[in-house]
Coordinates of C-alpha atoms and ligand atoms in Angstrom, one line a residue:
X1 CA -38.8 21.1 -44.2
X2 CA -42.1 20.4 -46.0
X3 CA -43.8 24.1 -46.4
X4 CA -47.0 22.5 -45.1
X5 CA -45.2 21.8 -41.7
X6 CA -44.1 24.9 -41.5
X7 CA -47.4 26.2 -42.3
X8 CA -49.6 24.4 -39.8
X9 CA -46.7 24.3 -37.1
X10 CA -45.8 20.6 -36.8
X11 CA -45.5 18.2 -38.7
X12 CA -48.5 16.3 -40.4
X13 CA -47.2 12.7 -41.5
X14 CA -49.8 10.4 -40.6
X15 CA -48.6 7.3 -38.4
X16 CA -47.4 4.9 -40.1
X17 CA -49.9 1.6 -39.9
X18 CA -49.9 -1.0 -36.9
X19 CA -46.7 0.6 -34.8
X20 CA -47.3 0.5 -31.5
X21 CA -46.9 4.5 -31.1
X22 CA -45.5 4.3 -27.7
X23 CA -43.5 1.7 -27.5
X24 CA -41.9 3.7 -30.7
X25 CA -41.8 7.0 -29.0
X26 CA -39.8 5.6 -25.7
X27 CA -37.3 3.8 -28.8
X28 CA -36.6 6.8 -30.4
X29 CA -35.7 8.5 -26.9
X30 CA -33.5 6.1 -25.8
X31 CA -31.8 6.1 -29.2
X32 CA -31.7 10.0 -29.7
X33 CA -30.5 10.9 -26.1
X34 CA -33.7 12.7 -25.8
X35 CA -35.3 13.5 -22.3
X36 CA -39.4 13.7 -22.8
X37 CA -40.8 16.5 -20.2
X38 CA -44.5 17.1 -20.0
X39 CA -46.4 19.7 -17.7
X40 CA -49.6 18.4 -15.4
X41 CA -51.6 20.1 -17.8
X42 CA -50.9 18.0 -20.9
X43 CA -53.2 15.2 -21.6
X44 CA -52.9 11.7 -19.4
X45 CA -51.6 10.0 -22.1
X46 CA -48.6 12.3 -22.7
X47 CA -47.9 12.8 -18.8
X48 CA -47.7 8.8 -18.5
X49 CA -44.9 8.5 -21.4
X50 CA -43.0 11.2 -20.4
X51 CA -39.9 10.9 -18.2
X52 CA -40.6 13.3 -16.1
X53 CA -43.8 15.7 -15.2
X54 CA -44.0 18.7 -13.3
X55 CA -44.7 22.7 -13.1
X56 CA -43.4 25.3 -14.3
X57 CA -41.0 25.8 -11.9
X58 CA -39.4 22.2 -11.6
X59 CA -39.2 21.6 -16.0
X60 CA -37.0 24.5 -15.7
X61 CA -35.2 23.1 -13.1
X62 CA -35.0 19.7 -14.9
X63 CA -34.0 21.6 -18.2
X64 CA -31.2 23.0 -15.9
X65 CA -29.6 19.8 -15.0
X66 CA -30.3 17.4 -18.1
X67 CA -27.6 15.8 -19.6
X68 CA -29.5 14.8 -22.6
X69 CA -29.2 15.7 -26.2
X70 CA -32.5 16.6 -27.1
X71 CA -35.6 18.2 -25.0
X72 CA -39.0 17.4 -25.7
X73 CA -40.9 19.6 -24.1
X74 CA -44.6 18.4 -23.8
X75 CA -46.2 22.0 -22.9
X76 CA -46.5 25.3 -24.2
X77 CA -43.9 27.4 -26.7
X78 CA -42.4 29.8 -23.7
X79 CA -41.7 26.6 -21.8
X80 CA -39.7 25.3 -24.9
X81 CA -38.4 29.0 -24.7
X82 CA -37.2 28.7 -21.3
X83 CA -35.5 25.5 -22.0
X84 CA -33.4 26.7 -25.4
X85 CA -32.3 29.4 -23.4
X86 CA -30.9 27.2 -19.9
X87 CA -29.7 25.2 -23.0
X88 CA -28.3 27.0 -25.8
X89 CA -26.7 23.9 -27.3
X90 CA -29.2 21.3 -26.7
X91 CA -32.0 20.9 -29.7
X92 CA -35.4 21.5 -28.0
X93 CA -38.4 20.1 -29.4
X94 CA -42.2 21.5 -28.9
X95 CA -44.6 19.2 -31.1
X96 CA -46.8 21.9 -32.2
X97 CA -45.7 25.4 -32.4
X98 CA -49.2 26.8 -31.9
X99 CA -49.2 25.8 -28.4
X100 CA -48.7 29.2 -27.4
X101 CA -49.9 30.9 -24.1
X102 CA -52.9 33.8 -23.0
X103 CA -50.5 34.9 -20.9
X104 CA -47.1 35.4 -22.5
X105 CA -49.6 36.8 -25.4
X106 CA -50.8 39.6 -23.2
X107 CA -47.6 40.9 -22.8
X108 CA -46.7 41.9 -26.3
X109 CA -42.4 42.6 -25.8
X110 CA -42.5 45.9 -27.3
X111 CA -45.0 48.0 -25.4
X112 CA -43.7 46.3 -22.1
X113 CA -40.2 47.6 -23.1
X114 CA -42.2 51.2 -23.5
X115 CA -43.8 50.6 -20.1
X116 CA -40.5 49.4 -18.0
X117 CA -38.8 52.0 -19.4
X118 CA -41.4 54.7 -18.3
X119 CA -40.6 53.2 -14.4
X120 CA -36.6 53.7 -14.4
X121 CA -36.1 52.9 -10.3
X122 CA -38.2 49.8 -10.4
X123 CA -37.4 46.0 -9.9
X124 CA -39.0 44.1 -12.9
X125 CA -40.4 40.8 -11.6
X126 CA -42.1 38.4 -14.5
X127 CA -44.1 35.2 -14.5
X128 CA -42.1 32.4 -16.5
X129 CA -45.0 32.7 -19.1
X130 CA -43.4 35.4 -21.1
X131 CA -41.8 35.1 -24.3
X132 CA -38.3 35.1 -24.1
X133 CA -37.8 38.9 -25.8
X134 CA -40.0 40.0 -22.4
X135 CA -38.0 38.6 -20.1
X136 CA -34.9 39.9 -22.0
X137 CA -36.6 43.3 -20.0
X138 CA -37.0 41.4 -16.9
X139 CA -34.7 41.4 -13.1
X140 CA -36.3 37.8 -12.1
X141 CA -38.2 35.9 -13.2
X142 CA -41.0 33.8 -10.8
X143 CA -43.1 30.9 -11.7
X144 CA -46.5 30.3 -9.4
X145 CA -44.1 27.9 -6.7
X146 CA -41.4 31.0 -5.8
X147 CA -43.4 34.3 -6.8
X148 CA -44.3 34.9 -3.1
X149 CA -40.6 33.8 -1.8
X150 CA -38.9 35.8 -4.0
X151 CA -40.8 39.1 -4.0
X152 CA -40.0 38.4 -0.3
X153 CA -36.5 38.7 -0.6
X154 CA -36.7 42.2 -1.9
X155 CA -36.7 45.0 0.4
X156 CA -40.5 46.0 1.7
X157 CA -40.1 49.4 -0.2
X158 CA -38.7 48.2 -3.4
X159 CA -40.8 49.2 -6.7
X160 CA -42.0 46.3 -8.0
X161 CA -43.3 46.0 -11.4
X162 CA -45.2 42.5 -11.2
X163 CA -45.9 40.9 -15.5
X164 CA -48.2 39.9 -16.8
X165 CA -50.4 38.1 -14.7
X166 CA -52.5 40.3 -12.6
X167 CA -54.4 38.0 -10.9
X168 CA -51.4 36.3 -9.6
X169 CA -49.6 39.7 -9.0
X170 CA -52.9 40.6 -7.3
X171 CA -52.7 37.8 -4.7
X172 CA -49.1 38.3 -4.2
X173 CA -49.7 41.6 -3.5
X174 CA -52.3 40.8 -1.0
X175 CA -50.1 38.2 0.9
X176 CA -47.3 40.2 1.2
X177 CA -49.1 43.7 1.8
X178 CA -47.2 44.8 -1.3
X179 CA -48.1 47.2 -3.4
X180 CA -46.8 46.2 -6.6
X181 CA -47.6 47.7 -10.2
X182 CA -49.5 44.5 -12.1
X183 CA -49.5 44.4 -15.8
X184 CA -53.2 43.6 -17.0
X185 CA -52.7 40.3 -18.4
X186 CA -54.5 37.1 -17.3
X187 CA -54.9 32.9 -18.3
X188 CA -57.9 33.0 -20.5
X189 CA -58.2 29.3 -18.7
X190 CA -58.5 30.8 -14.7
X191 CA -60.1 33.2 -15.4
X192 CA -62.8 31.8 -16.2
X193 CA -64.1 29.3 -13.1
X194 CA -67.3 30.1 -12.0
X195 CA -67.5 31.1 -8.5
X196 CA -71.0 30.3 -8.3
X197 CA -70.4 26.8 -9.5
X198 CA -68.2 26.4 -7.5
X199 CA -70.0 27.4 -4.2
X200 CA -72.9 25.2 -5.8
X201 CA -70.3 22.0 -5.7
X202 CA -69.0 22.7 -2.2
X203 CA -72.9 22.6 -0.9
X204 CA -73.0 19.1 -2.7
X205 CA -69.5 18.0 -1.1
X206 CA -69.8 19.7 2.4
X207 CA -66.7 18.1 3.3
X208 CA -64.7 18.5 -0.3
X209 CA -61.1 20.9 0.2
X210 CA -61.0 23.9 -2.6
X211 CA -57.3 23.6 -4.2
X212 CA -56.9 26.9 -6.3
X213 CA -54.1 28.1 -8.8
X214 CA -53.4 31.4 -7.8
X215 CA -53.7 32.5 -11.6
X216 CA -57.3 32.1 -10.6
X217 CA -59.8 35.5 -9.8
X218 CA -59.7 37.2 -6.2
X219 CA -63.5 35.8 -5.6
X220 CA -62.0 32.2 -6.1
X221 CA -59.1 32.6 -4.5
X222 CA -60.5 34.1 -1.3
X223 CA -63.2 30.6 -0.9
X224 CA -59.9 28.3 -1.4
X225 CA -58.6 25.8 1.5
X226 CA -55.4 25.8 -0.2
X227 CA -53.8 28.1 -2.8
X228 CA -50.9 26.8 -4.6
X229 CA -48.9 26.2 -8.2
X230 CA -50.1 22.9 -9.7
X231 CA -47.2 20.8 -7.7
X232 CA -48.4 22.9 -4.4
X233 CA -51.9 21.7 -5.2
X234 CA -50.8 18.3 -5.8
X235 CA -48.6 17.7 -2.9
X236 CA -51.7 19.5 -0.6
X237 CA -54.2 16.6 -2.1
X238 CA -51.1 13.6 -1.3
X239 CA -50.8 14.7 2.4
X240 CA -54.0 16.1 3.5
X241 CA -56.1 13.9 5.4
X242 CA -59.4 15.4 3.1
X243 CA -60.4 12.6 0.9
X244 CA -62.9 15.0 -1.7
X245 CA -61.2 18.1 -3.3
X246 CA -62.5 20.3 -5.5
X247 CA -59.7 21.4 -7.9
X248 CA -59.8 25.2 -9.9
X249 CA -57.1 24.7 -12.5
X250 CA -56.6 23.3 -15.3
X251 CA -58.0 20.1 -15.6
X252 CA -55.1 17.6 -16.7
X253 CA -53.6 18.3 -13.5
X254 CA -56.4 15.7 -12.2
X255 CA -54.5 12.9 -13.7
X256 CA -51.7 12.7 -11.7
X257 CA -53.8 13.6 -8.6
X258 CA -55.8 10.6 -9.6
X259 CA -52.7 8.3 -9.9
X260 CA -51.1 9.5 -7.0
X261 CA -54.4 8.9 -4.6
X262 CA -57.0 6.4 -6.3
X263 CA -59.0 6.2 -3.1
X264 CA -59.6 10.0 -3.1
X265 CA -62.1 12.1 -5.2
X266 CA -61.5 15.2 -7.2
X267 CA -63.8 17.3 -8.9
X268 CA -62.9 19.5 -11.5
X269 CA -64.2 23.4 -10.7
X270 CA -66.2 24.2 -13.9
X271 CA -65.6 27.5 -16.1
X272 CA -68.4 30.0 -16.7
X273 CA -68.7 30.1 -20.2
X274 CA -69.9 26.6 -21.0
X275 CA -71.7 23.3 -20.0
X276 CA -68.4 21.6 -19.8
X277 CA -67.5 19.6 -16.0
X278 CA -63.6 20.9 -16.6
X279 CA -62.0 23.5 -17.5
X280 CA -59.1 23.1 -20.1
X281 CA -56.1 24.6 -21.7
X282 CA -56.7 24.1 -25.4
X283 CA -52.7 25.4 -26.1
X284 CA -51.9 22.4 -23.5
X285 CA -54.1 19.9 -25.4
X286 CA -52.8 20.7 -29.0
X287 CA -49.6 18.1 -27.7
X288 CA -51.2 15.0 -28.9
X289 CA -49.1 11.3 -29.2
X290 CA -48.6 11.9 -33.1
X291 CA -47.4 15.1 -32.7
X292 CA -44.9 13.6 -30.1
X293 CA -44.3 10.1 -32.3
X294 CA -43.5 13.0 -35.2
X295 CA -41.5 15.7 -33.5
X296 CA -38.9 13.1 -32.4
X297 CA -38.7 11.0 -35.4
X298 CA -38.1 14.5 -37.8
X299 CA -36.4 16.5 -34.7
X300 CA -39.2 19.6 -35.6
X301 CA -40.7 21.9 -35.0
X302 CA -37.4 23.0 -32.9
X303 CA -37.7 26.2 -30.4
X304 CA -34.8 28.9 -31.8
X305 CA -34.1 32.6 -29.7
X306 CA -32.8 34.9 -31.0
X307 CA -28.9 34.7 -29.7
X308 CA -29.0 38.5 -28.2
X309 CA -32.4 38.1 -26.3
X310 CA -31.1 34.9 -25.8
X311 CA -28.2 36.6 -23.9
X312 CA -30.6 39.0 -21.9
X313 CA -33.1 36.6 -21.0
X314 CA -31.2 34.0 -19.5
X315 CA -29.8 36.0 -16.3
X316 CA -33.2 36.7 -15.3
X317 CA -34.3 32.5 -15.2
X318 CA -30.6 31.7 -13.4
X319 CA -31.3 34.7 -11.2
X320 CA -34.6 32.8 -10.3
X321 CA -33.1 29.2 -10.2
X322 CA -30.4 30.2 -7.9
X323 CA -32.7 32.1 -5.4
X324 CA -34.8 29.1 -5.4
X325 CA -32.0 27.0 -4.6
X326 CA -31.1 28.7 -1.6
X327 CA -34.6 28.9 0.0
X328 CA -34.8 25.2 -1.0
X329 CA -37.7 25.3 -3.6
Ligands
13P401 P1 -47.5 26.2 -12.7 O1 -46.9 25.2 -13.6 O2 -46.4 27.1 -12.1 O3 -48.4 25.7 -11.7 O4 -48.3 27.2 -13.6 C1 -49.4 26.8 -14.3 C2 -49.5 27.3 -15.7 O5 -50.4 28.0 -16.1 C3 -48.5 26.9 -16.6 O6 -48.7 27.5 -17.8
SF4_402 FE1 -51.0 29.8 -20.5 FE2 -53.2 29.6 -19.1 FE3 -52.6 27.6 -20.7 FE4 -51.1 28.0 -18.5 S1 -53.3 27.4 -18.6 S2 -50.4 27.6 -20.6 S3 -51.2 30.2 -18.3 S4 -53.1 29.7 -21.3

C-alpha cells in the first residue's frame, strides 16, 4: 500500500481520463462479487449507484444477509465496523477512512469501560454509532428505528445505561417514562438545527409537516409532527397526505424523499451556526465517486477489528437483529 494512502486514508490515484466512472464502478461490482450499500446521508450521486440504500438499522440488516464477496459500505467507519463484524470473512470496504462519527467519537472505549464498570447491576444499551471496542462493553445494541422497541422489552425497573447519544436517550426516556442513565454524547450535525429557524420556516409554510431525527435537541423534537430514524421519516413523507415537509436531519436524506415524491416539497431545517439552507454531515460527504471508483478497483482502505473485540461485539448487534426480527422491524 502506497504510504501516502495510508496517510490521507484512501487512496489518491486520480481517475484515469475519459472512463465513464459509473458505468466502471457497477463493472467492477459485478466482476468482484461486491454489494455497494450507501446510507440516505451520502451524497445523491452515491445513493443512486448503490445497490441498496437505507438506515442504520436496515445496512446492518442487509450486511446480515449478503451473499456477496466484498461490502462497500458508502457511510461512515462504525458502519463498515458493524458490517466486518456480521461478516468476519467478507472484505469490507469504506472509501475514506476519515469518515468517522461525532458520536461514536464521544464515547472514547476506555473511560466507558471505567464508567459501565462503576454500574455492575445495569443493562448497557448503545446506539449502533459506537466503535466496535464500545460495543464489545455493550448488552444491545439499538439504532434510531428499534431504540424505543427494544428498551421496551426490558422490564420497567431495569437499570439502563443508554450510550452515547443523549439526546436520543433523552427522548427515549421521555416516551417510555424511563429513567435511564444517558452518556453525554451528541451528533455535532443535530445538534445544531435552529429552533428559531425553524419556527420562522413553519410561519412561511403554514401547512409544511416537521419530520425530526430524534438525534435532534428536546426543543426540536417537542415542535415535530413526526419523529423518526431517517427510513421512519421517509416512509412518513411517502404516505402522508402533507404535500410540504420541513425535514431536521441530515440533508442527503432529501434525495431519496425527492425521488420517491417529485410532486411534494421538502425543506431542509437549517443549523444555527451558519448561512447555509441544509445542514450536513461532512464525515458523510467525504464518500465521493473517486473514492468509490478507487476503493473497488485497489480493494482499500478495508475495515479490520480486532478478532477479540470482534468476538465481544458481535453478540450485542445479533442480540439486536434478532429482537428486531421478532417485533418485525
Ligand atoms: P439512522 O440511520 O438510524 O436514521 O441514524 C442516522 C445517523 O445519524 C446515522 O449516522
Ligand atoms: Fe455521526 Fe451525526 Fe454524521 Fe450520523 S450525522 S454519521 S451521527 S456525525
Amino acid at each position: 500500500m502506497k504510504t501516502e494512502w495510508i496517510e490521507k486514508g484512501y487512496v489518491t490515484e486520480s481517475i484515469p481520463q475519459g472512463i465513464d466512472i459509473k458505468s466502471e464502478i457497477r463493472r467492477m461490482a459485478k466482476e468482484k462479487n461486491a454489494v455497494i450499500m450507501a446510507h440516505y446521508y451520502t451524497e445523491g450521486e452515491i445513493q443512486d449507484i448503490a445497490d441498496f440504500v437505507g438506515d442504520s438499522l436496515a445496512l446492518a440488516q442487509k450486511a446480515a444477509q449478503t451473499d456477496a464477496d466484498i461490502i462497500v459500505m458508502c457511510g461512515v467507519h462504525f458502519m463498515g465496523e458493524t458490517n466486518k463484524i456480521l461478516c468476519p470473512d467478507k472484505i469490507v470496504l469504506v472509501p475514506d477512512l476519515n469518515a468517522t462519527c461525532s458520536l461514536a467519537e464521544s464515547c472514547k472505549a476506555k473511560e466507558f469501560n471505567e464508567f459501565v464498570s462503576s454500574h455492575p447491576d445495569y443493562t448497557v444499551i448503545s446506539y449502533v454509532n459506537t466503535t466496535a471496542a464500545t460495543k464489545a462493553v455493550t448488552d444491545v445494541v439499538v439504532t434510531s428505528s428499534n431504540a424505543r422497541q427494544i428498551v421496551e422489552s426490558f422490564p420497567k425497573d431495569e437499570k439502563i445505561i443508554f450510550a452515547p447519544d443523549q439526546n436520543l436517550g433523552g427522548y427515549i426516556n421521555s416516551i417510555t417514562g424511563r429513567n435511564m442513565l444517558l452518556w453525554n454524547g451528541a451528533c455535532h450535525v443535530h445538534e445544531k438545527f435552529s429552533l428559531e429557524k425553524i419556527l420562522k420556516l413553519k410561519e412561511e409554510h403554514p401547512n409544511a409537516k416537521v419530520l425530526v431525527h430524534p438525534e435532534c435537541k428536546g426543543p426540536i423534537v417537542r415542535i415535530a409532527d413526526k419523529v423518526g430514524s431517517t427510513a421512519a421519516l421517509l416512509k412518513f413523507s411517502i404516505t402522508d397526505s402533507a404535500t410540504e415537509f420541513i425535514v431536521a436531519t441530515e440533508s442527503g436524506i432529501l434525495h431519496e424523499m425527492q425521488k420517491a415524491c417529485p410532486d411534494k416539497t421538502f425543506i431542509p431545517a437549517p443549523p444555527n451556526d451558519s448561512t447555509c439552507a441544509c445542514n450536513e454531515c461532512n464525515y458523510m460527504k467525504l464518500i465521493t465517486m473517486e473514492k468509490l471508483y478507487n476503493c473497488l478497483k485497489y480493494e482499500w482502505p478495508q475495515i479490520e477489528v480486532d478478532p477479540d473485540i470482534a468476538q465481544k461485539a458481535v453478540r450485542p448487534i445479533h442480540r439486536m437483529l434478532e429482537i428486531s426480527a421478532q417485533l418485525g422491524l
